[in-house]
Structures are given as C-alpha cells and as structure tokens.
Amino acid sequence: MVKAGQICLEEKFKFSEPFLSVLTFRVYSMAQTEKKGGLLRKSSASKKPLKEKVVLMYDEIFTTEDPSKCNPRFWEELFLMKVNLEYLEGKLEALDGEELMKIKDNINCLFQHCIQALGEEHPIRVVNALQTLCALIRGVHQKNKSTSGFDIINMLVGFDKAELCMKNLMESLDSLLCAEGSESLKSLCLKLLLCLVTVTDNISQNTILEYVMINSIFEAILQILSSPLSRREHGYDAVVLLALLVNYRKYESVNPYIVKLSIVDDEATLNGMGLVIAQALSEYNRQYKDKEEEHQTGFFSALTNMVGSMFIADADEKISVQTNEAILLALYEAVHLNRNFITVLAQSHPEMGLMTTPTSPIPMTPVTPLGTTPPSSDVISSAELPLDADVQTSNLLITFLKYSSIVMQDTKDEHRLHSGKLCLIILTCIAEDQYANAFLHDDNMNFRVNLHRMPMRHRKKAADKNLPCRPLVCAVLDLMVEFIVTHMMKEFPMDLYVRCIQIVHKLLCYQKKCRVRLHYTWRELWSALINLLKFLMSNETVLLAKHNIFTLALMVVNLFNMFITYGDTFLPTPSSYDELYYEIIRMHQNFDNLYSMVLRLSTNAGQWKEPASKVTHALVNIRAIINHFNPKIESYAAVNHISQLSEDQVLEVVRSNYDTLTLKLQDGLDQYERYSEQHKEAAFFKELVRSISINVRKNLAFNTLSQELLLKEFSTIS
C-alpha cells in the first residue's frame, strides 16, 4: 500500500514520458558539449568534469614545469593518444605573447619530440606527431604579431637547436614522401608542408621557410608527380606546394626550387605535372558547363521565355564557379621557367570531362570551392587514359584555352580579374616560344576547340557541331577577338586589352618570320580592332581620366601596319590582302576620326602631346590607302552611274590601282619586347601568391587532418 501523499515511482514514470524524453535529450546534449571541450562526462554536480587523457597531458605542457619530470614516459605516451587538434590550437590561441614565452621550453620540447616521433616504426606515433606539428605551427604563428616581441623559430624550436631540428624534420618528411608506405601518411606530410608554407599571408615573410630552402624536398615532389598512383592521390597538393615554394623570396635571393624546376627534363615528371593541372582545369570547365546547363533548363530559362530576351545577359552573369588561381600559378611557373614543359602543352589525351572517373580510392577532402582543394576526380596518367574513338582528343593547351574563355568573360570580380590577367600572361609566354609556335601553327595538328562565348543580344550562340578543325593558333586568336569584342565597357580593363593585342602581335611576328600562311577569318580580327578604336574615340574624355589610351591605339594601328607591310608573306591568299584594303576603306571614317583626335592633341602642349604624335605618324600608310582609293572608287561609281558599290566592285577598283599606291616603309613593326616578370609583374605576383596562401590555409581545416581514415589504416600497432 502507498501511504497518502506518496506517489509510486513506477506510476510517476508511467505518466511522464514527455518528461523522460526531454531529460534524455538534455543529458545527451550536455555530453556532446562536454566532449567538444575535451571533457568526457559529469558523474555528479559535486565532482569536477573528467577530461580526455590527451587533454590532461596538453594542460601539463601549458605549465612552466617539465611534464616529463614526474612521468619519464610522458612523451612516449603522448604520441599514442589521439590528437585533439581543436583543443591544442584553442589553448595556444588563448595565450598572449607573454604567457607563451613563459612556456617556451615546453613548446620547444614538444616540437623536438614530434620530430623524433616521425622516425618511429609505429605509424600511429608518426600520424600523431604530424598532426601535433600542424596544430603547433598554426597555433604559435597566430601569436606571431609585430607586438608580441618573439621570434617564431625561437618560439618553436629555439635558436640553438633550430638548424639541426629543421634538418631532421625535413629529412623525415622527405623519407615519408619517398617511401613505399602509406598513402594517407604521405597525404598528411603534404598537408603539414602546406600548413608550414601558408601560416603567413606573405610567404616571403615566413622565415621558417629558409630551412625548407636549405633542406629541399623538390625531388620528393617530383617523385610524387612521376608515379601514377602517388599522383592520383597527392598530385594536386604537390603541384600547389611546388608553386608556392617557387615564389618564396623569388626577387630577393636565389631560390633553389626555381633553379631546379627550370632544368627538369624527365618526361614522366613533366607529363605528370601537366596531367594534374589539366585535370584541375577540366574539373572547373565541367562545373561551369553543368551550371550553364542548369540555367538553360531551369528557372532562368523559364523566366526568359516569359518576359522575352531582355534579361538574358543578367541571367547568364550569375553562372559563377570559383576560380583556381593556385593551379593557374603552377601552370604559369612551369611554362615560364621550364622550356621542356612546352612540349607537355601539346600532349594529346582524350577529353577529360568525357572520361570515366577512375575506380581507385580518392582521398577524403572537405567539399570546398575549387581553387583551394583538389578536384573531385584525380589525375590518371596518359597510359591509363581510356582511348575511345568517339571521344574528342584534347590536350592541356585546349583545356587551358577553354578555362580562359570562361574566366575572361567577367573581369568585374577581383579573383576573376587576376585569373584573366594570369591567363593572358601564360598565353604571352606561349606566344613568345619558338617550339610552342611550331605546334600552334602546325597544319597536321588540327583540333575543334569549343570556347565559351559571352551571351550578347546582337549575336547568336555558335553551335558546337559547326566548329571546324583548325590549328590551335586559330583558337588563341578567337579567344583574343572574343575578349576585344566583349569588354568595351565603363570599367575598361586597359591592362588586359594591351596584353591581348601583344599576344596577337607576337603570333603575327612568328607567321611573318616563318612565312606561315594561316587560313583564318582575319576579317573578324580587323573588325574587332576597328570597333575598339571607335570605342576609344567615343569615350575619350572618360578613358583619358584613367588611362593612356594612345598606347593601346598605337598598338592597334601598328597591327594594321603589320598586315599592310608584311601581309603578302603570311596572309593565305592574294584576295585576303585585297579584303584588308576593302575593310580599311569601308571603315575609313573611324581612321579619319582617330587622325583628327590625335592631331588635335599632338598640336597642344598637354600631357598627351607625345603619345598622340606617335599615333599620328603610325597612321601615315592607312591614310595613304584611304586617300588613294576613295577618289578612285567615287570616280568608278560616277562613270558607271552606281549610287552604292558592291564589295566585288570595290575590290575590282582596289586590284586595278595597287601599282600607283605609294607607302612608307615603317621600321620595327615585327619587333617586340620580350616578357619580363621581375621588373613589370612583381607586384601582381606578390598579391596573387598572398591570396593563394590565405585560401590554402583557410581550407586546411580540421577535417582535412582527420584521423578517421588513418586509424582504420593503422588499426593495430605491431
């Protein structure tokens, strides 16, 4: 019997199921919260929370006492514990510079024991040591502000032991990367190296990298790139790491990675690097194409059908995939530094976007925007590529041109502007190279290159099937024409236009020198150049407030002079030369207006006197053609009582009056200044590398250093 006032416990629980559910949820939530802070459970309100063993050991390191004083096996035990990265970094972050200096000896000791553990036979110890080093380097670097008053090397290893410790660290990492052991272990080694390189925004201020220069891991990186298995697992990280190391103090001292990269001639290694880059760019192109198809079939397509074509451009502008500056930088360094890499650009392989993904395991990485982490499907070597008669043959250059055509569509965003500029710099290096020009212009190497074209109201989208197979130089010229036509806007990208015209000029110089008669629709280029001049004149006041437009105008006029003076050596047929004259005569009003503008400014004593005068002199032959043929065309029309002549009739007048035309020989039209990075582009590359460093660091998140895969791989310690 239950006495009055008492409630049977069973009865209470019987009628309180909601109460139990809430209680269970709260207990579970508390357990999860406590676990995140390194706590396991609370047994009762009166007792202190129990901590993980590893957290207790970290706490001992963060005291001024030597943690091994009372426990001689302290360090041995520490590296058997699963690392709590979050707790360790958080602990370092919570200290100010002065507090950190007080425990410097323990930090030094931890760093040195990590390095010792890398030489252990048991992989679990090695894994824990690598992860601890990541947390330690990042955590200490966060405190390395100008106000903290400590040196990073002294804080981590101590000045007296720095040289030996860093030598041992680099040698251990080199051994692990070159060994035939665990791929997961190699992946963690590369993550640690990326962590080490990118802890500062400006990598050239990262003094610890001096030891990475002295104790080179260059050969280990090459070994990864030359092996199909290692490349598939680690190629992306290896290429990004190499690109960053090449940029360490490159303008201030001799960088051994630059020297070594410039002389690599091993075909397997160079092809491996090319395949990694090609796969990353292909992945970007695929992502863009998928988004483009979504827009065409989804909401924007429906909206366009409802309200007409008024908003087409706005809808397509929203197609955006994050650019990949890191992989572009790697491509640039390879093209710029190593002449042997040029051959890799033309190495044929099936179109990567159409290939089946390899069935081998892919390293687990967080899903983040492309440009900071490896592409979703990794690279396979040319020997492993499936050969399919229905698959379009491609190469790295084609993949790069497609990538460029996407990135260069929209230059309003800073990252895309930087990417567009870097694409043009890479093309500049290619256009200057003799061997690159040889395969660009090779009639036996014809490809169908589907470049992305910006949606514009006055033109239809070209059908992919109608694309002809042509030498690759035609695709480069198409890309330049596309840029010229689509970027005449208020925020005028002057620098990119100058680079575009320079690339066209360098290609023409090669054609003139080697007498290559390229079958290309030159009229599209001439029309684009004339429209560019028209734009410069129409916006003279606005543009002159920001740019010296006469530099660009002179380059455009000299391209026409190149065609006029040397066109008979490289234009495909005599009729092409006639068409050039027809185009100049047809659009003569633009040249007349340009002459009036530069004459006006060259006769004034203003700041534009000298650059405008140069354009005035450059126009001499174009004006001679206009002044020679226009009266003859008018006379022909008058004699034959024709109000408006057809193109064929104008061409007939042109052909019959060449002999009486007098032109001046202009010097230096086929000369150009070669590309130089150090003097002109140093500021751009410093800013670009800073941006890449920040991006890479941001994406080396806790889960990229996760132990789950590693623990499965090393489930037992023998």
Short mmCIF file of N, CA and C in Angstrom, two decimals, residues 359-419:
data_model
loop_
_atom_site.label_atom_id
_atom_site.label_comp_id
_atom_site.label_asym_id
_atom_site.label_seq_id
_atom_site.Cartn_x
_atom_site.Cartn_y
_atom_site.Cartn_z
N THR A 359 38.48 4.18 -60.85
CA THR A 359 37.82 3.46 -59.76
C THR A 359 38.66 3.39 -58.50
N SER A 360 39.92 3.83 -58.58
CA SER A 360 40.80 3.77 -57.41
C SER A 360 40.29 4.70 -56.31
N PRO A 361 40.64 4.42 -55.05
CA PRO A 361 40.14 5.27 -53.96
C PRO A 361 40.62 6.70 -54.08
N ILE A 362 39.74 7.62 -53.72
CA ILE A 362 40.07 9.05 -53.79
C ILE A 362 40.24 9.57 -52.37
N PRO A 363 41.29 10.35 -52.11
CA PRO A 363 41.49 10.86 -50.74
C PRO A 363 40.29 11.68 -50.28
N MET A 364 39.94 11.52 -49.03
CA MET A 364 38.81 12.27 -48.47
C MET A 364 39.22 13.70 -48.19
N THR A 365 38.53 14.64 -48.81
CA THR A 365 38.80 16.05 -48.55
C THR A 365 37.47 16.76 -48.38
N PRO A 366 37.46 17.88 -47.67
CA PRO A 366 36.19 18.58 -47.47
C PRO A 366 35.68 19.16 -48.78
N VAL A 367 34.35 19.30 -48.88
CA VAL A 367 33.78 19.90 -50.08
C VAL A 367 33.89 21.41 -49.95
N THR A 368 34.80 21.98 -50.73
CA THR A 368 35.02 23.43 -50.70
C THR A 368 35.15 23.91 -52.13
N PRO A 369 35.10 25.22 -52.38
CA PRO A 369 35.19 25.71 -53.75
C PRO A 369 36.49 25.29 -54.42
N LEU A 370 36.38 25.01 -55.72
CA LEU A 370 37.57 24.67 -56.49
C LEU A 370 38.53 25.84 -56.44
N GLY A 371 39.80 25.52 -56.41
CA GLY A 371 40.80 26.59 -56.34
C GLY A 371 41.52 26.53 -55.01
N THR A 372 40.98 25.73 -54.09
CA THR A 372 41.62 25.61 -52.79
C THR A 372 41.85 24.16 -52.42
N THR A 373 41.09 23.25 -53.00
CA THR A 373 41.28 21.83 -52.70
C THR A 373 41.35 21.05 -54.00
N PRO A 374 41.78 19.78 -53.94
CA PRO A 374 41.91 19.01 -55.17
C PRO A 374 40.59 18.83 -55.88
N PRO A 375 40.61 18.64 -57.21
CA PRO A 375 39.38 18.37 -57.95
C PRO A 375 38.78 17.04 -57.51
N SER A 376 37.49 16.87 -57.81
CA SER A 376 36.78 15.71 -57.27
C SER A 376 37.28 14.39 -57.84
N SER A 377 37.68 14.35 -59.09
CA SER A 377 38.28 13.13 -59.62
C SER A 377 39.71 13.46 -59.97
N ASP A 378 40.62 12.62 -59.54
CA ASP A 378 42.03 12.99 -59.69
C ASP A 378 42.60 12.51 -61.00
N VAL A 379 43.87 12.82 -61.19
CA VAL A 379 44.52 12.63 -62.48
C VAL A 379 44.94 11.19 -62.68
N ILE A 380 44.81 10.72 -63.91
CA ILE A 380 45.39 9.44 -64.25
C ILE A 380 46.39 9.64 -65.36
N SER A 381 47.39 8.80 -65.41
CA SER A 381 48.48 9.01 -66.38
C SER A 381 48.01 8.71 -67.78
N SER A 382 48.77 9.20 -68.77
CA SER A 382 48.37 9.05 -70.17
C SER A 382 48.24 7.58 -70.55
N ALA A 383 49.06 6.72 -69.90
CA ALA A 383 48.98 5.29 -70.18
C ALA A 383 47.66 4.71 -69.71
N GLU A 384 47.05 5.35 -68.70
CA GLU A 384 45.81 4.82 -68.13
C GLU A 384 44.56 5.41 -68.78
N LEU A 385 44.75 6.42 -69.62
CA LEU A 385 43.60 7.11 -70.20
C LEU A 385 42.86 6.19 -71.18
N PRO A 386 41.54 6.08 -71.05
CA PRO A 386 40.80 5.22 -71.97
C PRO A 386 40.76 5.82 -73.37
N LEU A 387 41.05 5.03 -74.36
CA LEU A 387 41.03 5.53 -75.74
C LEU A 387 39.70 5.15 -76.37
N ASP A 388 38.97 6.13 -76.78
CA ASP A 388 37.63 5.92 -77.33
C ASP A 388 37.53 6.71 -78.62
N ALA A 389 37.14 6.05 -79.68
CA ALA A 389 37.08 6.71 -81.00
C ALA A 389 36.08 7.85 -81.01
N ASP A 390 35.06 7.78 -80.14
CA ASP A 390 34.02 8.82 -80.13
C ASP A 390 34.38 10.01 -79.24
N VAL A 391 35.48 9.88 -78.50
CA VAL A 391 35.85 10.95 -77.57
C VAL A 391 36.80 11.93 -78.27
N GLN A 392 36.48 13.21 -78.15
CA GLN A 392 37.30 14.27 -78.75
C GLN A 392 38.70 14.27 -78.13
N THR A 393 39.73 14.24 -78.98
CA THR A 393 41.10 14.33 -78.48
C THR A 393 41.37 15.74 -78.00
N SER A 394 42.06 15.84 -76.88
CA SER A 394 42.34 17.15 -76.30
C SER A 394 43.79 17.20 -75.84
N ASN A 395 44.17 18.31 -75.25
CA ASN A 395 45.48 18.44 -74.61
C ASN A 395 45.40 19.56 -73.59
N LEU A 396 46.49 19.75 -72.86
CA LEU A 396 46.49 20.75 -71.78
C LEU A 396 46.20 22.15 -72.32
N LEU A 397 46.73 22.47 -73.48
CA LEU A 397 46.52 23.81 -74.04
C LEU A 397 45.05 24.06 -74.35
N ILE A 398 44.38 23.07 -74.93
CA ILE A 398 42.95 23.22 -75.24
C ILE A 398 42.14 23.41 -73.96
N THR A 399 42.45 22.58 -72.96
CA THR A 399 41.76 22.70 -71.67
C THR A 399 41.97 24.09 -71.07
N PHE A 400 43.21 24.58 -71.17
CA PHE A 400 43.54 25.90 -70.65
C PHE A 400 42.82 27.01 -71.43
N LEU A 401 42.73 26.87 -72.74
CA LEU A 401 42.03 27.89 -73.55
C LEU A 401 40.54 27.94 -73.20
N LYS A 402 39.95 26.78 -72.97
CA LYS A 402 38.53 26.74 -72.56
C LYS A 402 38.35 27.41 -71.20
N TYR A 403 39.26 27.08 -70.29
CA TYR A 403 39.23 27.68 -68.95
C TYR A 403 39.33 29.21 -69.07
N SER A 404 40.28 29.66 -69.88
CA SER A 404 40.50 31.11 -70.07
C SER A 404 39.25 31.78 -70.64
N SER A 405 38.59 31.10 -71.58
CA SER A 405 37.41 31.70 -72.21
C SER A 405 36.27 31.89 -71.21
N ILE A 406 36.24 31.05 -70.17
CA ILE A 406 35.21 31.20 -69.11
C ILE A 406 35.61 32.32 -68.15
N VAL A 407 36.84 32.25 -67.66
CA VAL A 407 37.33 33.19 -66.65
C VAL A 407 37.34 34.62 -67.18
N MET A 408 37.69 34.78 -68.46
CA MET A 408 37.84 36.12 -69.03
C MET A 408 36.51 36.76 -69.42
N GLN A 409 35.41 36.03 -69.28
CA GLN A 409 34.11 36.61 -69.61
C GLN A 409 33.74 37.75 -68.66
N ASP A 410 34.04 37.53 -67.39
CA ASP A 410 33.63 38.52 -66.39
C ASP A 410 34.86 38.94 -65.59
N THR A 411 35.31 40.17 -65.78
CA THR A 411 36.51 40.65 -65.08
C THR A 411 36.17 41.65 -63.98
N LYS A 412 34.88 41.74 -63.62
CA LYS A 412 34.48 42.70 -62.58
C LYS A 412 34.89 42.21 -61.19
N ASP A 413 34.83 40.90 -60.99
CA ASP A 413 35.25 40.31 -59.72
C ASP A 413 36.77 40.27 -59.66
N GLU A 414 37.34 40.60 -58.50
CA GLU A 414 38.80 40.73 -58.37
C GLU A 414 39.53 39.42 -58.67
N HIS A 415 38.98 38.30 -58.15
CA HIS A 415 39.63 37.00 -58.38
C HIS A 415 39.62 36.65 -59.86
N ARG A 416 38.51 36.90 -60.53
CA ARG A 416 38.41 36.59 -61.96
C ARG A 416 39.30 37.53 -62.77
N LEU A 417 39.42 38.77 -62.33
CA LEU A 417 40.32 39.72 -63.00
C LEU A 417 41.76 39.22 -62.91
N HIS A 418 42.16 38.78 -61.70
CA HIS A 418 43.51 38.23 -61.51
C HIS A 418 43.71 36.98 -62.36
N SER A 419 42.68 36.13 -62.38
CA SER A 419 42.77 34.90 -63.18
C SER A 419 42.89 35.23 -64.67
#
